[in-house]
Short mmCIF file of C-alpha atoms in Angstrom, two decimals:
data_model
loop_
_atom_site.label_atom_id
_atom_site.label_comp_id
_atom_site.label_asym_id
_atom_site.label_seq_id
_atom_site.Cartn_x
_atom_site.Cartn_y
_atom_site.Cartn_z
CA UNK A 1 -33.00 25.62 -26.53
CA UNK A 2 -29.42 25.51 -25.73
CA UNK A 3 -27.39 23.36 -23.48
CA UNK A 4 -25.24 24.48 -20.28
CA UNK A 5 -23.54 22.34 -17.68
CA UNK A 6 -25.68 19.57 -19.17
CA UNK A 7 -28.99 21.31 -18.39
CA UNK A 8 -31.03 22.06 -20.90
CA UNK A 9 -32.94 25.40 -20.49
CA UNK A 10 -35.66 26.12 -22.17
CA UNK A 11 -37.63 29.12 -22.34
CA UNK A 12 -39.96 27.76 -19.10
CA UNK A 13 -38.73 28.39 -15.82
CA UNK A 14 -37.85 24.56 -14.94
CA UNK A 15 -34.34 23.26 -15.35
CA UNK A 16 -33.64 19.95 -17.39
CA UNK A 17 -31.36 17.14 -16.80
CA UNK A 18 -29.59 15.15 -19.40
CA UNK A 19 -27.60 12.09 -18.61
CA UNK A 20 -24.40 12.11 -20.64
CA UNK A 21 -25.20 8.94 -22.36
CA UNK A 22 -27.97 10.48 -24.09
CA UNK A 23 -26.54 14.02 -24.49
CA UNK A 24 -24.96 15.01 -27.93
CA UNK A 25 -21.42 13.68 -28.02
CA UNK A 26 -19.12 17.02 -27.09
CA UNK A 27 -16.25 17.87 -29.09
CA UNK A 28 -12.63 16.98 -26.65
CA UNK A 29 -9.35 18.11 -26.49
CA UNK A 30 -8.10 15.41 -27.82
CA UNK A 31 -7.38 14.45 -31.51
CA UNK A 32 -5.22 12.04 -33.23
CA UNK A 33 -3.66 14.69 -35.13
CA UNK A 34 -1.22 16.00 -32.28
CA UNK A 35 1.27 13.56 -32.20
CA UNK A 36 4.19 12.95 -29.32
CA UNK A 37 4.31 14.79 -26.35
CA UNK A 38 6.62 17.63 -26.84
CA UNK A 39 9.96 16.43 -25.08
CA UNK A 40 10.55 19.56 -22.49
CA UNK A 41 13.49 18.86 -20.42
CA UNK A 42 10.66 17.95 -17.57
CA UNK A 43 9.23 15.23 -20.18
CA UNK A 44 12.73 13.85 -20.60
CA UNK A 45 13.98 14.01 -17.07
CA UNK A 46 11.07 11.93 -16.13
CA UNK A 47 11.32 9.30 -18.74
CA UNK A 48 14.60 8.86 -17.96
CA UNK A 49 14.15 8.79 -14.25
CA UNK A 50 11.55 6.14 -15.28
CA UNK A 51 14.14 4.06 -17.71
CA UNK A 52 16.41 4.01 -14.75
CA UNK A 53 13.96 2.72 -12.15
CA UNK A 54 13.01 -0.03 -14.65
CA UNK A 55 16.87 -1.03 -15.73
CA UNK A 56 17.39 -1.30 -11.58
CA UNK A 57 14.18 -3.37 -11.55
CA UNK A 58 15.85 -5.68 -14.05
CA UNK A 59 18.79 -5.79 -12.35
CA UNK A 60 17.53 -6.94 -8.97
CA UNK A 61 15.56 -9.57 -10.55
CA UNK A 62 18.22 -10.69 -12.65
CA UNK A 63 20.18 -11.06 -8.93
CA UNK A 64 17.60 -12.79 -6.99
CA UNK A 65 17.62 -15.37 -10.15
CA UNK A 66 21.30 -15.77 -9.88
CA UNK A 67 21.06 -15.80 -6.08
CA UNK A 68 18.81 -18.63 -6.26
CA UNK A 69 20.08 -20.55 -8.77
CA UNK A 70 23.30 -20.42 -7.10
CA UNK A 71 21.56 -21.40 -3.63
CA UNK B 1 -29.62 21.65 -30.41
CA UNK B 2 -32.33 21.39 -32.49
CA UNK B 3 -30.47 21.02 -35.66
CA UNK B 4 -32.37 18.48 -38.30
CA UNK B 5 -30.70 14.91 -38.23
CA UNK B 6 -29.28 15.39 -34.44
CA UNK B 7 -31.47 13.34 -31.88
CA UNK B 8 -32.58 15.33 -29.15
CA UNK B 9 -31.40 14.78 -26.28
CA UNK B 10 -33.56 12.73 -23.48
CA UNK B 11 -33.97 15.52 -20.57
CA UNK B 12 -35.57 15.20 -17.29
CA UNK B 13 -37.71 18.03 -16.28
CA UNK B 14 -36.98 19.13 -13.05
CA UNK B 15 -39.11 22.33 -10.79
CA UNK B 16 -36.49 22.30 -7.52
CA UNK B 17 -33.17 23.71 -7.55
CA UNK B 18 -32.08 21.18 -5.36
CA UNK B 19 -33.47 18.12 -7.09
CA UNK B 20 -31.62 19.47 -10.42
CA UNK B 21 -28.27 19.79 -8.56
CA UNK B 22 -28.93 16.77 -7.02
CA UNK B 23 -29.83 14.52 -9.92
CA UNK B 24 -27.15 16.47 -12.28
CA UNK B 25 -24.73 14.56 -9.64
CA UNK B 26 -26.66 11.68 -9.41
CA UNK B 27 -26.70 11.18 -13.61
CA UNK B 28 -22.59 11.71 -13.93
CA UNK B 29 -22.07 9.38 -10.29
CA UNK B 30 -20.71 6.09 -10.75
CA UNK B 31 -16.92 5.86 -12.09
CA UNK B 32 -15.21 7.11 -8.91
CA UNK B 33 -17.32 5.40 -6.56
CA UNK B 34 -16.59 2.08 -7.96
CA UNK B 35 -13.35 2.99 -8.87
CA UNK B 36 -12.79 3.61 -4.98
CA UNK B 37 -15.27 1.05 -3.57
CA UNK B 38 -13.54 -1.56 -5.98
CA UNK B 39 -10.01 -1.02 -4.92
CA UNK B 40 -10.88 -2.84 -1.38
CA UNK B 41 -11.04 -6.29 -2.94
CA UNK B 42 -10.20 -9.34 -1.90
CA UNK B 43 -6.51 -8.31 -1.61
CA UNK B 44 -7.66 -5.22 0.48
CA UNK B 45 -9.74 -6.98 3.07
CA UNK B 46 -6.93 -9.61 3.95
CA UNK B 47 -4.38 -6.63 4.18
CA UNK B 48 -6.77 -4.26 6.54
CA UNK B 49 -8.04 -7.06 8.56
CA UNK B 50 -4.45 -8.30 8.81
CA UNK B 51 -3.38 -4.75 9.73
CA UNK B 52 -5.97 -4.90 12.70
CA UNK B 53 -5.35 -7.90 14.18
CA UNK B 54 -1.95 -7.57 14.36
CA UNK B 55 -1.93 -3.86 15.73
CA UNK B 56 -4.80 -3.07 16.49
CA UNK B 57 -6.07 0.56 16.16
CA UNK B 58 -3.04 1.68 15.81
CA UNK B 59 -2.71 2.14 11.99
CA UNK B 60 -5.65 3.91 11.55
CA UNK B 61 -3.78 6.92 10.72
CA UNK B 62 -2.67 5.47 7.50
CA UNK B 63 -5.95 5.38 6.22
CA UNK B 64 -6.82 9.09 7.09
CA UNK B 65 -3.31 10.26 5.16
CA UNK B 66 -4.22 8.40 2.21
CA UNK B 67 -8.00 10.00 1.67
CA UNK B 68 -6.25 12.84 -0.03
CA UNK B 69 -3.54 10.59 -1.66
CA UNK B 70 -6.29 8.80 -3.53
CA UNK B 71 -8.29 11.33 -4.56
CA UNK B 72 -5.87 13.64 -5.88
CA UNK B 73 -4.14 10.88 -7.87
CA UNK B 74 -7.85 9.83 -9.14
CA UNK B 75 -9.35 13.51 -9.55
CA UNK B 76 -6.46 13.80 -12.18
CA UNK B 77 -7.75 10.56 -14.12
CA UNK B 78 -11.21 11.92 -14.39
CA UNK B 79 -10.08 15.43 -15.70
CA UNK B 80 -7.56 13.59 -18.41
CA UNK B 81 -11.13 11.22 -18.83
CA UNK B 82 -13.42 14.13 -19.51
CA UNK B 83 -11.34 16.62 -21.50
CA UNK B 84 -10.28 14.01 -24.04
CA UNK B 85 -12.43 11.50 -24.13
CA UNK B 86 -9.66 8.74 -24.44
CA UNK B 87 -8.55 6.22 -21.78
CA UNK B 88 -5.42 6.06 -20.21
CA UNK B 89 -3.60 3.18 -22.28
CA UNK B 90 -4.70 5.23 -25.26
CA UNK B 91 -3.28 8.45 -24.43
CA UNK B 92 0.34 6.82 -23.12
CA UNK B 93 0.29 4.95 -26.67
CA UNK B 94 -0.75 8.21 -28.27
CA UNK B 95 1.60 10.47 -26.81
CA UNK B 96 4.31 8.70 -25.86
CA UNK B 97 4.98 5.84 -28.58
CA UNK B 98 4.73 2.52 -29.14
CA UNK B 99 7.64 1.34 -26.60
CA UNK B 100 5.83 3.39 -23.59
CA UNK B 101 2.27 2.09 -24.67
CA UNK B 102 2.93 -1.84 -25.20
CA UNK B 103 5.25 -1.71 -21.88
CA UNK B 104 2.25 -0.33 -19.91
CA UNK B 105 -0.45 -2.55 -21.50
CA UNK B 106 1.68 -5.54 -21.24
CA UNK B 107 2.17 -4.31 -17.52
CA UNK B 108 -1.26 -3.70 -16.57
CA UNK B 109 -2.70 -7.20 -18.11
CA UNK B 110 -0.11 -8.99 -16.44
CA UNK B 111 -0.60 -7.17 -13.29
CA UNK B 112 -4.53 -7.84 -13.54
CA UNK B 113 -4.59 -11.11 -14.49
CA UNK B 114 -2.23 -12.00 -11.47
CA UNK B 115 -4.56 -9.84 -8.94
CA UNK B 116 -7.37 -11.50 -10.40
CA UNK B 117 -6.41 -15.05 -9.64
CA UNK B 118 -6.17 -13.97 -6.35
CA UNK B 119 -9.69 -12.39 -6.35
CA UNK B 120 -11.08 -15.80 -7.50
CA UNK B 121 -8.88 -17.28 -4.82
CA UNK B 122 -10.72 -15.31 -2.21
CA UNK B 123 -14.21 -16.68 -3.77
CA UNK B 124 -12.70 -20.22 -3.73
CA UNK B 125 -11.71 -19.61 0.04
CA UNK B 126 -15.06 -17.99 1.32
CA UNK B 127 -17.02 -19.91 -0.70
CA UNK B 128 -15.53 -23.04 1.12
CA UNK B 129 -16.13 -21.70 4.17
CA UNK B 130 -19.91 -21.09 3.32
CA UNK B 131 -20.25 -24.72 2.81
CA UNK B 132 -20.29 -24.63 -1.44
CA UNK B 133 -17.85 -26.30 -2.76
CA UNK B 134 -15.21 -24.10 -4.96
CA UNK B 135 -15.67 -26.13 -8.53
CA UNK B 136 -19.01 -24.83 -8.19
CA UNK B 137 -18.91 -21.38 -6.15
CA UNK B 138 -15.96 -20.25 -8.33
CA UNK B 139 -17.40 -20.52 -11.88
CA UNK B 140 -20.20 -19.18 -10.41
CA UNK B 141 -18.49 -15.83 -9.57
CA UNK B 142 -17.48 -16.32 -12.89
CA UNK B 143 -20.74 -16.54 -14.50
CA UNK B 144 -21.96 -13.79 -12.36
CA UNK B 145 -18.82 -11.56 -13.73
CA UNK B 146 -19.90 -12.21 -17.27
CA UNK B 147 -23.45 -11.61 -16.57
CA UNK B 148 -22.59 -8.12 -15.18
CA UNK B 149 -20.88 -6.64 -18.36
CA UNK B 150 -22.65 -8.56 -21.03
CA UNK B 151 -25.95 -6.68 -20.84
CA UNK B 152 -25.15 -4.12 -23.90
CA UNK B 153 -25.63 -0.93 -21.54
CA UNK B 154 -22.99 0.81 -19.21
CA UNK B 155 -26.05 2.01 -17.35
CA UNK B 156 -26.98 -1.53 -16.35
CA UNK B 157 -23.90 -2.53 -15.64
CA UNK B 158 -23.26 0.25 -13.56
CA UNK B 159 -26.15 0.29 -11.39
CA UNK B 160 -25.59 -3.32 -10.38
CA UNK B 161 -22.35 -2.69 -9.65
CA UNK B 162 -23.18 0.24 -7.38
CA UNK B 163 -25.39 -1.90 -5.67
CA UNK B 164 -22.61 -4.65 -4.98
CA UNK B 165 -20.53 -1.14 -3.73
CA UNK B 166 -23.65 -0.84 -1.82
CA UNK B 167 -23.43 -4.04 0.06
CA UNK B 168 -19.72 -3.70 1.46
CA UNK B 169 -21.61 -0.49 3.68
CA UNK B 170 -21.79 -4.23 5.89
CA UNK B 171 -18.62 -3.26 6.96
CA UNK B 172 -19.99 -0.50 9.51
CA UNK B 173 -22.10 -2.89 10.85
CA UNK B 174 -19.54 -5.83 11.75
CA UNK B 175 -17.13 -3.01 12.50
CA UNK B 176 -20.11 -2.06 15.74
CA UNK B 177 -20.69 -5.23 16.43
CA UNK B 178 -17.37 -5.79 17.25
CA UNK B 179 -17.13 -3.71 19.84
CA UNK B 180 -14.67 -1.08 19.33
CA UNK B 181 -12.74 1.22 21.75
CA UNK B 182 -14.40 4.33 20.04
CA UNK B 183 -11.95 7.12 21.73
CA UNK B 184 -8.69 4.71 21.15
CA UNK B 185 -9.96 4.78 17.72
CA UNK B 186 -10.54 7.86 16.79
CA UNK B 187 -7.22 8.66 18.58
CA UNK B 188 -5.00 6.50 16.45
CA UNK B 189 -6.95 7.98 13.90
CA UNK B 190 -6.10 11.34 13.88
CA UNK B 191 -2.54 11.27 15.68
CA UNK B 192 -0.03 9.46 13.94
CA UNK B 193 1.84 6.66 16.35
CA UNK B 194 4.24 3.33 15.78
CA UNK B 195 2.89 0.48 17.62
CA UNK B 196 4.19 -1.07 20.19
CA UNK B 197 7.43 -2.35 19.25
CA UNK B 198 8.42 0.46 16.79
CA UNK B 199 9.12 0.67 13.12
CA UNK B 200 9.59 -3.61 12.81
CA UNK B 201 10.34 -4.38 9.37
CA UNK B 202 7.05 -6.01 9.35
CA UNK B 203 5.17 -3.27 10.39
CA UNK B 204 6.96 -1.18 7.45
CA UNK B 205 6.35 -4.01 5.09
CA UNK B 206 2.20 -3.85 6.28
CA UNK B 207 2.21 -0.21 5.95
CA UNK B 208 3.57 -0.13 2.18
CA UNK B 209 0.96 -2.97 1.39
CA UNK B 210 -1.88 -0.88 2.71
CA UNK B 211 -0.52 2.16 0.48
CA UNK B 212 -0.22 -0.21 -2.37
CA UNK B 213 -3.87 -1.85 -1.74
CA UNK B 214 -5.26 1.96 -1.04
CA UNK B 215 -3.59 2.86 -4.48
CA UNK B 216 -3.22 0.23 -7.09
CA UNK B 217 -2.40 0.35 -10.92
CA UNK B 218 -5.33 -0.61 -12.38
CA UNK B 219 -7.87 2.13 -10.91
CA UNK B 220 -5.76 5.27 -13.07
CA UNK B 221 -6.69 3.20 -16.53
CA UNK B 222 -10.12 1.90 -14.97
CA UNK B 223 -11.52 5.27 -13.93
CA UNK B 224 -10.06 6.82 -17.32
CA UNK B 225 -11.59 4.34 -19.35
CA UNK B 226 -14.78 4.52 -17.85
CA UNK B 227 -15.28 8.43 -17.57
CA UNK B 228 -14.93 8.24 -21.40
CA UNK B 229 -16.94 5.05 -21.65
CA UNK B 230 -19.84 7.47 -19.80
CA UNK B 231 -19.01 10.21 -22.46
CA UNK B 232 -18.66 12.09 -18.99
CA UNK B 233 -19.17 16.32 -20.43
CA UNK B 234 -16.27 19.34 -19.63
CA UNK B 235 -19.10 20.07 -17.52
CA UNK B 236 -19.30 17.29 -15.70
CA UNK B 237 -15.63 17.42 -14.00
CA UNK B 238 -17.21 19.47 -11.12
CA UNK B 239 -19.40 16.40 -9.86
CA UNK B 240 -16.98 13.93 -11.18
CA UNK B 241 -14.56 15.71 -8.58
CA UNK B 242 -17.58 15.18 -5.77
CA UNK B 243 -17.99 11.29 -7.04
CA UNK B 244 -14.69 10.62 -6.57
CA UNK B 245 -14.07 12.22 -3.24
CA UNK B 246 -17.51 10.40 -1.88
CA UNK B 247 -15.87 7.25 -3.18
CA UNK B 248 -12.27 7.95 -1.30
CA UNK B 249 -14.37 8.79 1.73
CA UNK B 250 -16.37 5.75 1.65
CA UNK B 251 -13.50 3.21 0.78
CA UNK B 252 -11.46 4.74 3.49
CA UNK B 253 -13.87 4.29 6.10
CA UNK B 254 -14.79 0.86 4.78
CA UNK B 255 -10.83 -0.24 5.29
CA UNK B 256 -11.15 1.25 8.93
CA UNK B 257 -14.21 -0.54 9.51
CA UNK B 258 -12.20 -3.36 8.30
CA UNK B 259 -9.32 -2.71 10.50
CA UNK B 260 -11.92 -2.43 13.37
CA UNK B 261 -13.16 -6.19 12.70
CA UNK B 262 -9.18 -7.13 12.49
CA UNK B 263 -8.95 -5.13 16.09
CA UNK B 264 -11.58 -7.50 17.47
CA UNK B 265 -9.48 -10.35 16.65
CA UNK B 266 -5.87 -8.65 17.84
CA UNK B 267 -8.08 -8.25 21.73
CA UNK B 268 -8.95 -11.79 21.38
CA UNK B 269 -5.31 -12.82 21.08
CA UNK B 270 -5.50 -14.33 17.68
CA UNK B 271 -2.80 -15.58 15.56
CA UNK B 272 -4.14 -14.03 12.25
CA UNK B 273 -3.73 -16.61 8.80
CA UNK B 274 -6.30 -15.35 6.56
CA UNK B 275 -9.78 -13.12 6.66
CA UNK B 276 -11.86 -16.47 6.90
CA UNK B 277 -10.04 -17.90 9.84
CA UNK B 278 -10.41 -14.78 11.67
CA UNK B 279 -13.96 -14.89 10.79
CA UNK B 280 -14.31 -17.89 12.70
CA UNK B 281 -12.23 -17.01 15.43
CA UNK B 282 -14.45 -13.85 16.00
CA UNK B 283 -17.95 -16.36 15.91
CA UNK B 284 -17.85 -15.66 20.05
CA UNK B 285 -18.17 -12.09 19.50
CA UNK B 286 -19.97 -11.30 15.82
CA UNK B 287 -22.47 -14.57 15.81
CA UNK B 288 -22.68 -17.33 13.06
CA UNK B 289 -24.49 -14.42 11.39
CA UNK B 290 -21.20 -11.49 11.43
CA UNK B 291 -19.38 -14.85 10.31
CA UNK B 292 -21.23 -15.14 7.37
CA UNK B 293 -21.09 -11.65 6.42
CA UNK B 294 -17.09 -11.72 6.54
CA UNK B 295 -17.22 -14.41 4.12
CA UNK B 296 -19.96 -12.84 1.99
CA UNK B 297 -18.45 -9.43 2.14
CA UNK B 298 -14.87 -11.33 0.86
CA UNK B 299 -16.70 -12.82 -2.12
CA UNK B 300 -18.22 -9.78 -2.62
CA UNK B 301 -15.19 -7.35 -2.59
CA UNK B 302 -13.59 -10.39 -5.28
CA UNK B 303 -16.50 -9.79 -7.62
CA UNK B 304 -16.03 -6.20 -6.87
CA UNK B 305 -12.15 -6.29 -7.90
CA UNK B 306 -12.65 -8.84 -10.48
CA UNK B 307 -15.27 -6.38 -12.70
CA UNK B 308 -13.36 -3.47 -12.70
CA UNK B 309 -9.95 -5.44 -13.04
CA UNK B 310 -11.01 -6.88 -16.02
CA UNK B 311 -12.82 -4.16 -17.27
CA UNK B 312 -9.49 -1.78 -16.73
CA UNK B 313 -7.28 -4.83 -18.89
CA UNK B 314 -10.16 -4.47 -21.90
CA UNK B 315 -10.67 -1.22 -22.23
CA UNK B 316 -6.81 -0.86 -22.24
CA UNK B 317 -6.05 -3.55 -24.63
CA UNK B 318 -9.17 -2.44 -26.95
CA UNK B 319 -7.91 1.49 -26.90
CA UNK B 320 -4.60 0.36 -27.91
CA UNK B 321 -6.02 -2.03 -30.27
CA UNK B 322 -8.57 0.64 -31.84
CA UNK B 323 -11.23 -1.91 -31.31
CA UNK B 324 -14.87 -1.05 -30.64
CA UNK B 325 -14.68 -1.08 -26.89
CA UNK B 326 -17.43 -0.04 -24.97
CA UNK B 327 -20.12 -1.07 -22.01
CA UNK B 328 -22.62 0.17 -24.67
CA UNK B 329 -21.98 -1.84 -27.50
CA UNK B 330 -23.36 -5.32 -27.32
CA UNK B 331 -20.94 -8.97 -27.67
CA UNK B 332 -21.37 -8.82 -31.28
CA UNK B 333 -20.89 -5.06 -31.76
CA UNK B 334 -17.63 -5.52 -29.85
CA UNK B 335 -16.26 -8.51 -29.80
CA UNK B 336 -12.53 -8.03 -29.30
CA UNK B 337 -13.49 -6.24 -25.90
CA UNK B 338 -15.81 -8.77 -24.47
CA UNK B 339 -13.05 -11.04 -25.69
CA UNK B 340 -10.37 -9.88 -23.31
CA UNK B 341 -12.96 -9.74 -20.73
CA UNK B 342 -13.96 -13.16 -21.41
CA UNK B 343 -10.83 -14.41 -21.36
CA UNK B 344 -9.06 -12.64 -18.25
CA UNK B 345 -12.38 -13.78 -16.54
CA UNK B 346 -12.16 -17.42 -17.42
CA UNK B 347 -8.25 -18.53 -17.11
CA UNK B 348 -8.77 -16.86 -14.10
CA UNK B 349 -10.94 -18.68 -12.52
CA UNK B 350 -9.61 -21.80 -14.34
CA UNK B 351 -5.83 -21.25 -12.55
CA UNK B 352 -7.29 -21.36 -9.05
CA UNK B 353 -9.51 -24.50 -9.58
CA UNK B 354 -6.14 -26.10 -10.55
CA UNK B 355 -5.26 -28.41 -7.90
CA UNK B 356 -1.81 -27.42 -6.16
CA UNK B 357 -1.64 -23.70 -8.40
CA UNK B 358 1.21 -21.71 -7.09
CA UNK B 359 -1.37 -18.94 -5.57
CA UNK B 360 1.37 -17.79 -3.27
CA UNK B 361 4.09 -17.56 -6.18
CA UNK B 362 1.19 -15.35 -8.14
CA UNK B 363 0.69 -12.96 -4.62
CA UNK B 364 4.58 -11.80 -4.56
CA UNK B 365 4.52 -11.28 -8.11
CA UNK B 366 1.76 -9.48 -7.90
CA UNK B 367 3.23 -6.96 -5.25
CA UNK B 368 6.74 -7.16 -7.27
CA UNK B 369 4.32 -6.16 -10.49
CA UNK B 370 2.30 -3.13 -8.85
CA UNK B 371 5.58 -1.79 -7.35
CA UNK B 372 6.69 -1.81 -10.87
CA UNK B 373 3.93 -0.55 -12.48
CA UNK B 374 2.26 2.02 -10.44
CA UNK B 375 4.90 4.67 -10.08
CA UNK B 376 5.32 4.23 -13.80
CA UNK B 377 1.87 4.54 -14.41
CA UNK B 378 1.46 7.82 -12.35
CA UNK B 379 4.76 9.47 -14.35
CA UNK B 380 2.41 9.23 -17.38
CA UNK B 381 -0.47 10.82 -15.92
CA UNK B 382 1.58 13.43 -14.22
CA UNK B 383 3.21 13.89 -17.71
CA UNK B 384 -0.10 14.14 -19.39
CA UNK B 385 -1.95 16.25 -16.95
CA UNK B 386 0.71 19.08 -17.83
CA UNK B 387 0.33 18.60 -21.42
CA UNK B 388 -1.00 22.10 -22.32
CA UNK B 389 -1.22 21.07 -25.97
CA UNK B 390 -4.22 19.02 -25.31
CA UNK B 391 -5.51 20.11 -21.96
CA UNK B 392 -4.78 23.84 -22.68
CA UNK B 393 -5.30 26.60 -19.35
CA UNK B 394 -8.46 25.22 -18.19
CA UNK B 395 -8.03 21.40 -17.23
CA UNK B 396 -4.08 21.66 -17.20
CA UNK B 397 -2.24 20.42 -13.43
CA UNK B 398 -1.89 24.08 -11.55
CA UNK B 399 0.96 24.60 -9.74
CA UNK B 400 0.23 23.21 -6.52
CA UNK B 401 -1.67 19.90 -8.41
CA UNK B 402 1.98 19.81 -9.17
CA UNK B 403 3.48 19.85 -6.03
CA UNK B 404 1.03 17.56 -4.35
CA UNK B 405 1.47 14.96 -7.18
CA UNK B 406 5.22 14.89 -7.42
CA UNK B 407 5.74 14.52 -3.65
CA UNK B 408 3.21 11.68 -4.26
CA UNK B 409 4.86 10.36 -7.01
CA UNK B 410 8.33 10.13 -4.91
CA UNK B 411 6.77 8.51 -1.86
CA UNK B 412 5.27 6.19 -3.73
CA UNK B 413 8.58 5.77 -5.87
CA UNK B 414 10.43 5.30 -2.94
CA UNK B 415 7.81 2.63 -0.84
CA UNK B 416 7.41 0.61 -4.42
CA UNK B 417 11.40 0.31 -4.23
CA UNK B 418 11.80 -0.88 -0.68
CA UNK B 419 8.82 -3.52 -1.56
CA UNK B 420 10.45 -4.45 -4.55
CA UNK B 421 13.92 -4.97 -3.60
CA UNK B 422 12.49 -6.67 -0.09
CA UNK B 423 10.21 -9.36 -2.18
CA UNK B 424 13.37 -10.01 -5.00
CA UNK B 425 16.32 -9.34 -2.36
CA UNK B 426 14.60 -10.03 1.18
CA UNK B 427 18.25 -10.66 2.53
CA UNK B 428 19.20 -6.94 1.33
CA UNK B 429 16.75 -5.09 3.93
CA UNK B 430 16.07 -7.56 6.85
CA UNK B 431 15.25 -10.93 7.73
CA UNK B 432 12.03 -10.34 8.64
CA UNK B 433 9.18 -11.95 6.43
CA UNK B 434 6.87 -9.73 4.55
CA UNK B 435 3.22 -9.87 5.72
CA UNK B 436 1.32 -11.93 3.33
CA UNK B 437 -2.63 -11.72 2.28
CA UNK B 438 -2.42 -15.82 3.49
CA UNK B 439 -1.36 -14.18 7.02
CA UNK B 440 2.41 -15.02 7.00
CA UNK B 441 3.31 -12.06 8.44
CA UNK B 442 4.91 -11.32 11.62
CA UNK B 443 2.31 -11.52 14.55
CA UNK B 444 2.45 -8.86 17.39
#
């Protein structure tokens, strides 16, 4: 008996459906030994843009706070 | 499969090809439908009905545009969850390091908690209008939320939550009772056009609110954790995509129905304050049953949103802390995971019951934080989906995936920035106020 697409194919002509929680856990693609993501140019630029965006948001909050304090 | 020491999977035998396919889908379905329908939470009810109340059917096209966007984003989440068996918070923490991991977790927990407060505020409002004192209605809602997850069975939680999702279909009945102009609604759905008065600041920010309501940060974390908890297999990806697509279609259709109910109020010439006030005003059109149904649907939307949001927090916290975190476990087996869920629910419910709690400030804070959170969460998602080291060629994004997703990210960045600038520095862009769920928007 083999498992294919979550369906047990027996020698008999019938097909069986197995709920994922009842199935034997499969080995996933991620494992802890992989460590950090490779810093490709795309990753570096994206994280840089994200940092810039977050800094801009913090500056906006600071501006708003100072405006309210001055009001 | 028949190795000694390995339990045999519990299989269900079927003889018909079609029944096998149907059951194959049914055992996989759940995370996609739940994440989408739970997204129509209390804030969404308020936003969509307000859009209908202010602009009639004129903004239905926005929903149609959001259907593929929400599907593409959530499909990536499902794919990542199936391929890795890990939640979104865990993947950010492990692949991008502690700083980004903690930032994402803290941001998620904060915005989730504030959103949760708005869900309980809606439960409080709906229960008081239904004649139940909030002091009773809110704790009852909190207990129901604890009961929902505390059974130690993922399947039981999923079935009960899907039942609540099914109740959302009552919006179709309400929309039909509202007597919409079907031809006008169909035209406004497929032909983008601006309402009378043009692109006012009120309209722009309502459109941004609709986008922000339809694609929320917690959804990314929730669906990936849910897929991991359900242990979906590589071969389930096709059905998981269908599950997500059905969810996207239903959520957009239900949102359209909410707009049509709001449209009935628009035709009456009413000024929108909140969905409860709108429901009372619509009694001549919908009857007393319709009014009660809107209030019940508000409470249902809040409960659905609250369980999904609290779970996304609990899963994320559990993943990062490496606690045991699964709905398949009892409270004794995963105490940290359930403690986070219980704490979120109890604190949010308690805060709503405090007289004079700053609910309006919380609503505005939710907008700002969601604006900050969504672009960052979605950037990590996109980078992870291009991580060949983990995903290999089978699950990694295709070039067309990337083209679509970077476009979505660019648009979301721009919209979030505009919204955040307007909320934080309202004088920068316009003097007009942002439409709030409490209905302080700009009437047409």
